[in-house]
Amino acid sequence: MKELILNYLSTLGILGLFGGVLIESLGVPFPGGPMIILAGFLVGQGRLNFYYVLAVAILGYVLGSTFAYLMGKHIGEPFFIRCGKYLHITPQAFKSAQDKFEHSSAAIIILGRFIPGLSNVSPYLAGVSHLELWKFVLYNAIFALLWIALYLQVGMFFGNRWNVISDKLQIGLPVLALGLLVIYFGIVVLKKWIKKKHFERI
């Protein structure tokens, strides 16, 4: 896998990285993480420029994710409206899910994209939920910057040990992100409970 990706990047360079990251951002199974780490490895060898790689990778990720968002917005909602009764999803439940995504969109997109499974569907869910486009692009760009910069640094500074660090990241980052999401939603629920108790006393 390492040699295959290195040959791919060595042959196609920045454009190959752009295409690979764009495919990854669509939620299609693709070794986007290892590709970025190996791009960092090439940066460390002086074969690629760090800032060009970072900018192109972020651009590819944002463009691919935005396309997925637009697909969710224009295709996803009509699907749920038409087929919701067969999936036991009422219009009220669908509207409730949209509202929840709207209120927690930053946490779901920035942290949720570190979690396998949720990462693949979050841009489509954002589109289906009619999250404002500028908000989606902003939150998604923040995630892309954090994720890509971290993986590039791994490739640059750990070199041939990249696969060991990568394996740890594949486990550690999702666990950390999931833990932070649980804490976030726990705080949201606690605030609602306190607010409810306050109104009951009045």
Short mmCIF file of C-alpha atoms in Angstrom, two decimals:
data_model
loop_
_atom_site.label_atom_id
_atom_site.label_comp_id
_atom_site.label_asym_id
_atom_site.label_seq_id
_atom_site.Cartn_x
_atom_site.Cartn_y
_atom_site.Cartn_z
CA MET A 1 0.00 0.00 0.00
CA LYS A 2 2.80 2.42 0.96
CA GLU A 3 4.71 1.92 -2.29
CA LEU A 4 1.52 2.17 -4.35
CA ILE A 5 0.55 5.50 -2.79
CA LEU A 6 4.10 6.85 -3.00
CA ASN A 7 4.29 5.96 -6.70
CA TYR A 8 0.88 7.58 -7.23
CA LEU A 9 1.97 10.79 -5.48
CA SER A 10 5.41 10.82 -7.12
CA THR A 11 3.80 10.47 -10.56
CA LEU A 12 0.82 12.80 -10.21
CA GLY A 13 2.13 15.11 -7.48
CA ILE A 14 -0.15 17.83 -6.12
CA LEU A 15 -2.94 17.05 -8.62
CA GLY A 16 -2.97 13.41 -7.54
CA LEU A 17 -3.25 14.47 -3.90
CA PHE A 18 -6.09 16.85 -4.80
CA GLY A 19 -8.03 14.06 -6.53
CA GLY A 20 -7.44 11.56 -3.73
CA VAL A 21 -8.54 13.93 -0.98
CA LEU A 22 -11.60 14.99 -3.00
CA ILE A 23 -12.67 11.33 -3.32
CA GLU A 24 -12.09 10.81 0.42
CA SER A 25 -14.27 13.82 1.26
CA LEU A 26 -17.22 12.37 -0.68
CA GLY A 27 -17.39 9.50 1.82
CA VAL A 28 -16.11 6.97 -0.72
CA PRO A 29 -13.84 4.29 0.84
CA PHE A 30 -10.35 5.55 -0.04
CA PRO A 31 -6.98 5.67 1.80
CA GLY A 32 -7.08 9.45 2.18
CA GLY A 33 -5.39 9.49 5.59
CA PRO A 34 -2.36 7.38 4.56
CA MET A 35 -2.10 9.44 1.36
CA ILE A 36 -1.81 12.69 3.33
CA ILE A 37 0.72 11.13 5.72
CA LEU A 38 2.83 9.95 2.78
CA ALA A 39 2.52 13.39 1.19
CA GLY A 40 3.99 14.69 4.46
CA PHE A 41 6.76 12.09 4.11
CA LEU A 42 7.58 13.54 0.65
CA VAL A 43 7.45 17.06 2.12
CA GLY A 44 9.98 15.97 4.74
CA GLN A 45 12.28 14.78 1.92
CA GLY A 46 11.96 18.14 0.18
CA ARG A 47 10.08 16.66 -2.79
CA LEU A 48 6.86 18.57 -2.13
CA ASN A 49 6.17 22.01 -0.65
CA PHE A 50 4.33 21.93 2.70
CA TYR A 51 2.18 25.01 2.07
CA TYR A 52 1.16 23.93 -1.44
CA VAL A 53 0.26 20.46 -0.17
CA LEU A 54 -1.74 21.88 2.76
CA ALA A 55 -3.63 24.39 0.59
CA VAL A 56 -4.40 21.92 -2.22
CA ALA A 57 -5.49 19.17 0.18
CA ILE A 58 -7.82 21.54 2.08
CA LEU A 59 -9.25 22.85 -1.21
CA GLY A 60 -9.90 19.31 -2.46
CA TYR A 61 -11.54 18.31 0.81
CA VAL A 62 -13.76 21.40 0.98
CA LEU A 63 -14.84 21.10 -2.67
CA GLY A 64 -15.66 17.39 -2.39
CA SER A 65 -17.53 17.85 0.88
CA THR A 66 -19.49 20.79 -0.53
CA PHE A 67 -20.55 18.66 -3.49
CA ALA A 68 -21.73 15.97 -1.04
CA TYR A 69 -23.59 18.65 0.95
CA LEU A 70 -25.38 19.86 -2.21
CA MET A 71 -26.32 16.29 -3.10
CA GLY A 72 -27.82 15.86 0.36
CA LYS A 73 -29.68 19.14 0.08
CA HIS A 74 -31.19 18.61 -3.36
CA ILE A 75 -31.58 14.82 -3.46
CA GLY A 76 -31.71 13.69 0.17
CA GLU A 77 -34.72 15.63 1.44
CA PRO A 78 -37.08 14.70 -1.44
CA PHE A 79 -36.06 11.07 -0.85
CA PHE A 80 -36.99 11.24 2.84
CA ILE A 81 -40.25 13.07 2.13
CA ARG A 82 -41.23 10.48 -0.49
CA CYS A 83 -39.98 7.36 1.25
CA GLY A 84 -40.11 8.40 4.88
CA LYS A 85 -43.27 6.45 5.64
CA TYR A 86 -41.63 3.23 4.47
CA LEU A 87 -38.66 3.96 6.74
CA HIS A 88 -40.98 4.92 9.62
CA ILE A 89 -39.70 8.50 9.54
CA THR A 90 -42.52 10.99 10.07
CA PRO A 91 -42.30 14.59 8.78
CA GLN A 92 -42.21 15.71 12.43
CA ALA A 93 -39.27 13.43 13.23
CA PHE A 94 -37.46 14.59 10.10
CA LYS A 95 -37.98 18.26 11.08
CA SER A 96 -36.77 17.52 14.62
CA ALA A 97 -33.58 15.91 13.26
CA GLN A 98 -33.00 18.97 11.05
CA ASP A 99 -33.36 21.31 14.03
CA LYS A 100 -30.96 19.26 16.16
CA PHE A 101 -28.35 19.25 13.41
CA GLU A 102 -28.74 23.00 13.00
CA HIS A 103 -28.16 23.64 16.72
CA SER A 104 -25.23 21.21 17.05
CA SER A 105 -23.75 21.47 13.56
CA ALA A 106 -20.32 22.75 14.60
CA ALA A 107 -19.70 19.85 17.01
CA ILE A 108 -21.13 17.22 14.64
CA ILE A 109 -19.10 18.37 11.64
CA ILE A 110 -15.79 19.27 13.31
CA LEU A 111 -15.68 16.35 15.77
CA GLY A 112 -17.94 13.91 13.93
CA ARG A 113 -15.73 13.84 10.86
CA PHE A 114 -13.02 12.20 12.94
CA ILE A 115 -15.38 9.26 13.60
CA PRO A 116 -15.57 6.52 10.92
CA GLY A 117 -19.08 6.10 9.59
CA LEU A 118 -20.29 9.48 10.78
CA SER A 119 -17.48 11.07 8.78
CA ASN A 120 -18.80 9.52 5.57
CA VAL A 121 -22.38 10.73 5.96
CA SER A 122 -22.03 14.07 7.80
CA PRO A 123 -21.84 16.30 4.67
CA TYR A 124 -24.95 14.61 3.26
CA LEU A 125 -26.74 14.99 6.61
CA ALA A 126 -25.78 18.66 6.70
CA GLY A 127 -27.34 19.13 3.26
CA VAL A 128 -30.48 17.18 4.13
CA SER A 129 -30.81 19.25 7.31
CA HIS A 130 -30.55 22.49 5.29
CA LEU A 131 -27.67 23.77 7.36
CA GLU A 132 -26.61 27.12 5.88
CA LEU A 133 -23.93 26.60 3.24
CA TRP A 134 -21.50 29.13 4.72
CA LYS A 135 -21.68 27.41 8.11
CA PHE A 136 -21.04 24.01 6.58
CA VAL A 137 -18.08 25.28 4.56
CA LEU A 138 -16.61 27.04 7.62
CA TYR A 139 -16.94 24.06 9.99
CA ASN A 140 -15.77 21.62 7.34
CA ALA A 141 -12.74 23.79 6.53
CA ILE A 142 -11.82 23.89 10.24
CA PHE A 143 -11.94 20.09 10.38
CA ALA A 144 -9.95 19.81 7.13
CA LEU A 145 -7.23 22.14 8.45
CA LEU A 146 -6.92 20.20 11.73
CA TRP A 147 -6.98 16.75 10.09
CA ILE A 148 -4.70 17.48 7.14
CA ALA A 149 -2.15 19.52 9.12
CA LEU A 150 -1.91 16.76 11.77
CA TYR A 151 -1.46 13.97 9.21
CA LEU A 152 1.12 15.96 7.24
CA GLN A 153 3.11 16.52 10.43
CA VAL A 154 3.04 12.78 11.15
CA GLY A 155 4.51 12.05 7.72
CA MET A 156 7.11 14.81 8.01
CA PHE A 157 8.43 14.02 11.47
CA PHE A 158 7.96 10.27 11.85
CA GLY A 159 9.12 9.23 8.39
CA ASN A 160 9.36 5.47 8.03
CA ARG A 161 7.49 4.93 11.31
CA TRP A 162 4.41 6.63 9.82
CA ASN A 163 2.41 3.38 9.72
CA VAL A 164 2.81 2.81 13.48
CA ILE A 165 1.68 6.36 14.28
CA SER A 166 -1.10 6.11 11.69
CA ASP A 167 -2.51 2.99 13.35
CA LYS A 168 -2.57 4.77 16.70
CA LEU A 169 -4.27 7.82 15.18
CA GLN A 170 -6.91 5.63 13.51
CA ILE A 171 -7.90 4.38 16.97
CA GLY A 172 -7.10 7.35 19.21
CA LEU A 173 -8.65 10.21 17.21
CA PRO A 174 -12.12 8.62 16.80
CA VAL A 175 -12.21 7.69 20.50
CA LEU A 176 -11.20 11.22 21.52
CA ALA A 177 -13.71 12.82 19.12
CA LEU A 178 -16.51 10.50 20.28
CA GLY A 179 -15.70 11.28 23.91
CA LEU A 180 -15.83 15.03 23.24
CA LEU A 181 -19.14 14.64 21.37
CA VAL A 182 -20.63 12.69 24.29
CA ILE A 183 -19.48 15.41 26.71
CA TYR A 184 -20.90 18.11 24.44
CA PHE A 185 -24.33 16.49 24.15
CA GLY A 186 -24.28 15.70 27.86
CA ILE A 187 -23.81 19.40 28.59
CA VAL A 188 -26.63 20.29 26.16
CA VAL A 189 -29.01 17.82 27.84
CA LEU A 190 -27.99 19.05 31.31
CA LYS A 191 -28.62 22.67 30.35
CA LYS A 192 -32.09 21.79 29.04
CA TRP A 193 -32.86 19.86 32.23
CA ILE A 194 -31.74 22.77 34.44
CA LYS A 195 -33.77 25.22 32.35
CA LYS A 196 -36.85 22.98 32.59
CA LYS A 197 -36.50 22.69 36.39
CA HIS A 198 -36.10 26.45 36.65
CA PHE A 199 -39.37 27.09 34.79
CA GLU A 200 -41.18 24.46 36.87
CA ARG A 201 -40.27 26.33 40.04
CA ILE A 202 -41.58 29.67 38.71
#
